[in-house]
Each structure stands twice: as structure tokens, then as C-alpha cells.
Amino acid sequence: MKNKIEVLISEEKLQARIKELAEEIKKDYNDSEVLFCSVLKGAIFFAVDLMKNYDGDALVDFVRVSSYDGENSTGKIILKIPLKEENIKDKNVVLIEDIVDTGRTFNYLVEYVKKMNPKSVKTCVMLDKPSRRVVPFKADYVGFEIEDLFVIGYGLDYDEKYRNLPYIGYINEK
Ligand code: IMP
Ligand code: MG
């Protein structure tokens, strides 16, 4: 039988929470300009919806890293599209990621951004799997905490597939 995709977080729930997150971020930065830096590829769906809901001055940038091979983290972070220091220097950077799992990617990225002398750096993540941490990490803004489950959709992939689902789901193998 073909594996069935179950819905974990519906499109409606995602969109409602994203609106709240955008308002929370706006309260913190108020009239200061923010540079939303989204991690490719997984975070783009979340980042676009977050930025569309953000009612303030904002700049947009992207960085690409990869650390995953199927379901297994290799533990090694590979920087595939770097940032430019001229775009980061003196900016209030908000790094946007799809999910924090072991914490390795965000730990790496925060240190990487800090080397470019931003005014400040904060982190925003759609999903957090705290039980999976290998290195300590706490994001400043978190959409939803989830249990240890491999999820797909809304940017998240399994071997590059399923990113285009409008909800967060998981594959029911039963
Ligand atoms: P970390 O470095 O272990 O925190 O991993 C973060 C990256 O692993 C994320 O950007 C995702 O690309 C990937 N990842 C972790 N958990 C999942 C999952 O449940 N589904 C899909 N990708 C995941
Ligand atoms: Mg990713």
C-alpha cells in the first residue's frame, strides 16, 4: 500500500501562528530596520509568509547550507551560498530557519553571521524539536515545538520531495 501523508499542523494553524510571530518581532524591533535572512531551501515558505505579515521596515537576504542526507544528519554543515559582509554589517539580522533539530545548523549560522559584525542577531524558527538537541540552542522566536518525528511539507523535504505541501505532515508507514 502507498504510504499516507498525515497532517500534523494544518495550513490554517500555520498561518495564524505566523501572523502572531510577525507581530511579536515587530514589537521587539519597532521602528528599527530588520534584515530577514532566510536559510535555503527549507525556510523559504515560512520566511515569505512571515515577511508578508511583517508590518515594518525590512530587508531580505538568503544563505544556503546543507547538513542532511535523507533522514540522517551527517553532522557536517556545508555552506553552499554564503552571505556578503557588506549586507550584514551593522544590520539587525533575524535568521529564519524551518526547523531546529540537533542545533548544529543554527549554532554554525549564528557564529558565521556574528563574524560579519551585525548590529544584532536573533533567530526565528518555524518548528523546534528540543528532544533532539546535540548542541545547546534556543531560538528567540519559535512557531511550534514538536515531538521527535520526521516531518515534511511547507518547505521541509524528504530527499528533496514534499516541500510544496501547504501544511506540515508526516509519513504514516503503517
Ligand atoms: P540541525 O542542524 O540538526 O538542527 O538540522 C536542521 C536541518 O535539518 C533543518 O534545516 C532541516 O533541513 C533538517 N531537518 C531536521 N529535522 C527535519 C525533519 O523532521 N524533516 C525535514 N528536515 C529536517
Ligand atoms: Mg534545512
mmCIF file of N, CA, C and O in Angstrom, residues 91-137:
data_model
loop_
_atom_site.group_PDB
_atom_site.id
_atom_site.type_symbol
_atom_site.label_atom_id
_atom_site.label_comp_id
_atom_site.label_asym_id
_atom_site.label_seq_id
_atom_site.Cartn_x
_atom_site.Cartn_y
_atom_site.Cartn_z
ATOM 1 N N LYS A 91 23.596 45.604 10.652
ATOM 2 C CA LYS A 91 22.163 45.330 10.490
ATOM 3 C C LYS A 91 21.621 44.513 11.674
ATOM 4 O O LYS A 91 22.363 43.795 12.346
ATOM 5 N N ASN A 92 20.308 44.664 11.920
ATOM 6 C CA ASN A 92 19.628 43.808 12.893
ATOM 7 C C ASN A 92 19.172 42.558 12.148
ATOM 8 O O ASN A 92 18.147 42.568 11.461
ATOM 9 N N VAL A 93 19.963 41.507 12.266
ATOM 10 C CA VAL A 93 19.696 40.293 11.480
ATOM 11 C C VAL A 93 18.742 39.358 12.233
ATOM 12 O O VAL A 93 18.936 39.076 13.421
ATOM 13 N N VAL A 94 17.712 38.895 11.537
ATOM 14 C CA VAL A 94 16.861 37.823 12.062
ATOM 15 C C VAL A 94 17.033 36.635 11.123
ATOM 16 O O VAL A 94 16.605 36.667 9.966
ATOM 17 N N LEU A 95 17.693 35.597 11.622
ATOM 18 C CA LEU A 95 17.903 34.386 10.826
ATOM 19 C C LEU A 95 16.651 33.528 10.877
ATOM 20 O O LEU A 95 16.136 33.243 11.962
ATOM 21 N N ILE A 96 16.151 33.138 9.723
ATOM 22 C CA ILE A 96 14.918 32.351 9.661
ATOM 23 C C ILE A 96 15.210 30.939 9.161
ATOM 24 O O ILE A 96 15.763 30.749 8.078
ATOM 25 N N GLU A 97 14.821 29.957 9.967
ATOM 26 C CA GLU A 97 15.063 28.554 9.607
ATOM 27 C C GLU A 97 13.767 27.752 9.715
ATOM 28 O O GLU A 97 12.834 28.147 10.424
ATOM 29 N N ASP A 98 13.700 26.648 8.981
ATOM 30 C CA ASP A 98 12.490 25.826 9.009
ATOM 31 C C ASP A 98 12.348 25.049 10.316
ATOM 32 O O ASP A 98 11.288 25.029 10.923
ATOM 33 N N ILE A 99 13.448 24.412 10.753
ATOM 34 C CA ILE A 99 13.352 23.516 11.921
ATOM 35 C C ILE A 99 14.693 23.461 12.653
ATOM 36 O O ILE A 99 15.735 23.531 12.019
ATOM 37 N N VAL A 100 14.662 23.397 13.973
ATOM 38 C CA VAL A 100 15.889 23.130 14.745
ATOM 39 C C VAL A 100 15.790 21.718 15.257
ATOM 40 O O VAL A 100 14.828 21.349 15.928
ATOM 41 N N ASP A 101 16.797 20.953 14.921
ATOM 42 C CA ASP A 101 16.819 19.534 15.268
ATOM 43 C C ASP A 101 17.999 19.310 16.228
ATOM 44 O O ASP A 101 17.862 19.526 17.429
ATOM 45 N N THR A 102 19.156 18.957 15.719
ATOM 46 C CA THR A 102 20.318 18.780 16.607
ATOM 47 C C THR A 102 20.826 20.129 17.129
ATOM 48 O O THR A 102 21.505 20.188 18.144
ATOM 49 N N GLY A 103 20.530 21.205 16.404
ATOM 50 C CA GLY A 103 21.002 22.534 16.782
ATOM 51 C C GLY A 103 22.286 22.927 16.063
ATOM 52 O O GLY A 103 22.744 24.068 16.158
ATOM 53 N N ARG A 104 22.868 22.013 15.319
ATOM 54 C CA ARG A 104 24.170 22.274 14.673
ATOM 55 C C ARG A 104 24.097 23.388 13.635
ATOM 56 O O ARG A 104 24.978 24.257 13.588
ATOM 57 N N THR A 105 23.042 23.376 12.796
ATOM 58 C CA THR A 105 22.952 24.367 11.714
ATOM 59 C C THR A 105 22.873 25.785 12.276
ATOM 60 O O THR A 105 23.612 26.672 11.850
ATOM 61 N N PHE A 106 21.979 25.988 13.236
ATOM 62 C CA PHE A 106 21.798 27.330 13.794
ATOM 63 C C PHE A 106 23.031 27.787 14.578
ATOM 64 O O PHE A 106 23.409 28.958 14.524
ATOM 65 N N ASN A 107 23.661 26.867 15.318
ATOM 66 C CA ASN A 107 24.883 27.226 16.039
ATOM 67 C C ASN A 107 25.941 27.720 15.072
ATOM 68 O O ASN A 107 26.595 28.738 15.302
ATOM 69 N N TYR A 108 26.078 26.998 13.983
ATOM 70 C CA TYR A 108 27.045 27.360 12.951
ATOM 71 C C TYR A 108 26.680 28.727 12.358
ATOM 72 O O TYR A 108 27.525 29.612 12.227
ATOM 73 N N LEU A 109 25.400 28.899 11.994
ATOM 74 C CA LEU A 109 24.984 30.120 11.298
ATOM 75 C C LEU A 109 25.081 31.375 12.163
ATOM 76 O O LEU A 109 25.471 32.429 11.678
ATOM 77 N N VAL A 110 24.732 31.253 13.440
ATOM 78 C CA VAL A 110 24.808 32.419 14.325
ATOM 79 C C VAL A 110 26.272 32.880 14.431
ATOM 80 O O VAL A 110 26.572 34.064 14.321
ATOM 81 N N GLU A 111 27.182 31.932 14.598
ATOM 82 C CA GLU A 111 28.607 32.282 14.676
ATOM 83 C C GLU A 111 29.096 32.880 13.354
ATOM 84 O O GLU A 111 29.858 33.851 13.334
ATOM 85 N N TYR A 112 28.629 32.310 12.257
ATOM 86 C CA TYR A 112 29.002 32.787 10.918
ATOM 87 C C TYR A 112 28.552 34.246 10.711
ATOM 88 O O TYR A 112 29.325 35.089 10.261
ATOM 89 N N VAL A 113 27.312 34.537 11.101
ATOM 90 C CA VAL A 113 26.770 35.895 10.937
ATOM 91 C C VAL A 113 27.498 36.876 11.863
ATOM 92 O O VAL A 113 27.824 37.992 11.466
ATOM 93 N N LYS A 114 27.768 36.439 13.097
ATOM 94 C CA LYS A 114 28.437 37.321 14.074
ATOM 95 C C LYS A 114 29.792 37.804 13.571
ATOM 96 O O LYS A 114 30.216 38.916 13.885
ATOM 97 N N LYS A 115 30.477 36.971 12.798
ATOM 98 C CA LYS A 115 31.793 37.348 12.261
ATOM 99 C C LYS A 115 31.684 38.513 11.289
ATOM 100 O O LYS A 115 32.686 39.158 10.962
ATOM 101 N N MET A 116 30.471 38.780 10.775
ATOM 102 C CA MET A 116 30.280 39.860 9.798
ATOM 103 C C MET A 116 29.831 41.167 10.454
ATOM 104 O O MET A 116 29.329 42.064 9.774
ATOM 105 N N ASN A 117 29.995 41.254 11.762
ATOM 106 C CA ASN A 117 29.716 42.466 12.534
ATOM 107 C C ASN A 117 28.317 43.063 12.360
ATOM 108 O O ASN A 117 28.166 44.251 12.072
ATOM 109 N N PRO A 118 27.279 42.250 12.553
ATOM 110 C CA PRO A 118 25.921 42.805 12.517
ATOM 111 C C PRO A 118 25.699 43.660 13.769
ATOM 112 O O PRO A 118 26.458 43.561 14.740
ATOM 113 N N LYS A 119 24.653 44.483 13.759
ATOM 114 C CA LYS A 119 24.302 45.249 14.961
ATOM 115 C C LYS A 119 23.742 44.278 16.012
ATOM 116 O O LYS A 119 24.016 44.401 17.197
ATOM 117 N N SER A 120 22.930 43.327 15.555
ATOM 118 C CA SER A 120 22.371 42.305 16.436
ATOM 119 C C SER A 120 22.009 41.068 15.607
ATOM 120 O O SER A 120 21.852 41.175 14.389
ATOM 121 N N VAL A 121 21.883 39.940 16.278
ATOM 122 C CA VAL A 121 21.431 38.710 15.597
ATOM 123 C C VAL A 121 20.397 38.012 16.464
ATOM 124 O O VAL A 121 20.624 37.801 17.657
ATOM 125 N N LYS A 122 19.253 37.689 15.860
ATOM 126 C CA LYS A 122 18.251 36.859 16.536
ATOM 127 C C LYS A 122 17.870 35.715 15.612
ATOM 128 O O LYS A 122 18.156 35.761 14.410
ATOM 129 N N THR A 123 17.197 34.712 16.180
ATOM 130 C CA THR A 123 16.842 33.538 15.388
ATOM 131 C C THR A 123 15.349 33.254 15.487
ATOM 132 O O THR A 123 14.740 33.415 16.545
ATOM 133 N N CYS A 124 14.783 32.877 14.356
ATOM 134 C CA CYS A 124 13.352 32.591 14.283
ATOM 135 C C CYS A 124 13.161 31.262 13.569
ATOM 136 O O CYS A 124 13.702 31.067 12.479
ATOM 137 N N VAL A 125 12.426 30.363 14.176
ATOM 138 C CA VAL A 125 12.272 29.036 13.597
ATOM 139 C C VAL A 125 10.803 28.608 13.606
ATOM 140 O O VAL A 125 10.069 28.903 14.544
ATOM 141 N N MET A 126 10.395 27.978 12.520
ATOM 142 C CA MET A 126 9.002 27.530 12.415
ATOM 143 C C MET A 126 8.728 26.363 13.375
ATOM 144 O O MET A 126 7.755 26.364 14.092
ATOM 145 N N LEU A 127 9.628 25.366 13.383
ATOM 146 C CA LEU A 127 9.444 24.187 14.230
ATOM 147 C C LEU A 127 10.683 23.909 15.072
ATOM 148 O O LEU A 127 11.806 24.105 14.609
ATOM 149 N N ASP A 128 10.452 23.439 16.277
ATOM 150 C CA ASP A 128 11.554 23.112 17.174
ATOM 151 C C ASP A 128 11.343 21.699 17.711
ATOM 152 O O ASP A 128 10.265 21.357 18.178
ATOM 153 N N LYS A 129 12.417 20.882 17.609
ATOM 154 C CA LYS A 129 12.380 19.522 18.177
ATOM 155 C C LYS A 129 13.391 19.482 19.316
ATOM 156 O O LYS A 129 14.507 18.980 19.141
ATOM 157 N N PRO A 130 13.031 20.037 20.496
ATOM 158 C CA PRO A 130 14.024 20.167 21.586
ATOM 159 C C PRO A 130 14.628 18.847 22.040
ATOM 160 O O PRO A 130 15.782 18.816 22.473
ATOM 161 N N SER A 131 13.881 17.751 21.927
ATOM 162 C CA SER A 131 14.378 16.460 22.417
ATOM 163 C C SER A 131 15.535 15.913 21.578
ATOM 164 O O SER A 131 16.193 14.953 21.973
ATOM 165 N N ARG A 132 15.800 16.520 20.414
ATOM 166 C CA ARG A 132 16.833 16.010 19.501
ATOM 167 C C ARG A 132 18.178 16.749 19.601
ATOM 168 O O ARG A 132 19.119 16.441 18.871
ATOM 169 N N ARG A 133 18.270 17.730 20.499
ATOM 170 C CA ARG A 133 19.489 18.547 20.545
ATOM 171 C C ARG A 133 20.771 17.760 20.810
ATOM 172 O O ARG A 133 20.797 16.894 21.692
ATOM 173 N N VAL A 134 21.799 18.089 20.054
ATOM 174 C CA VAL A 134 23.138 17.556 20.275
ATOM 175 C C VAL A 134 24.009 18.677 20.836
ATOM 176 O O VAL A 134 24.843 18.475 21.701
ATOM 177 N N VAL A 135 23.776 19.890 20.322
ATOM 178 C CA VAL A 135 24.449 21.078 20.862
ATOM 179 C C VAL A 135 23.371 22.011 21.410
ATOM 180 O O VAL A 135 22.293 22.120 20.818
ATOM 181 N N PRO A 136 23.638 22.692 22.543
ATOM 182 C CA PRO A 136 22.604 23.546 23.126
ATOM 183 C C PRO A 136 22.198 24.664 22.176
ATOM 184 O O PRO A 136 23.067 25.282 21.553
ATOM 185 N N PHE A 137 20.905 24.892 22.043
ATOM 186 C CA PHE A 137 20.449 26.010 21.220
ATOM 187 C C PHE A 137 19.015 26.373 21.563
ATOM 188 O O PHE A 137 18.157 25.502 21.678
#
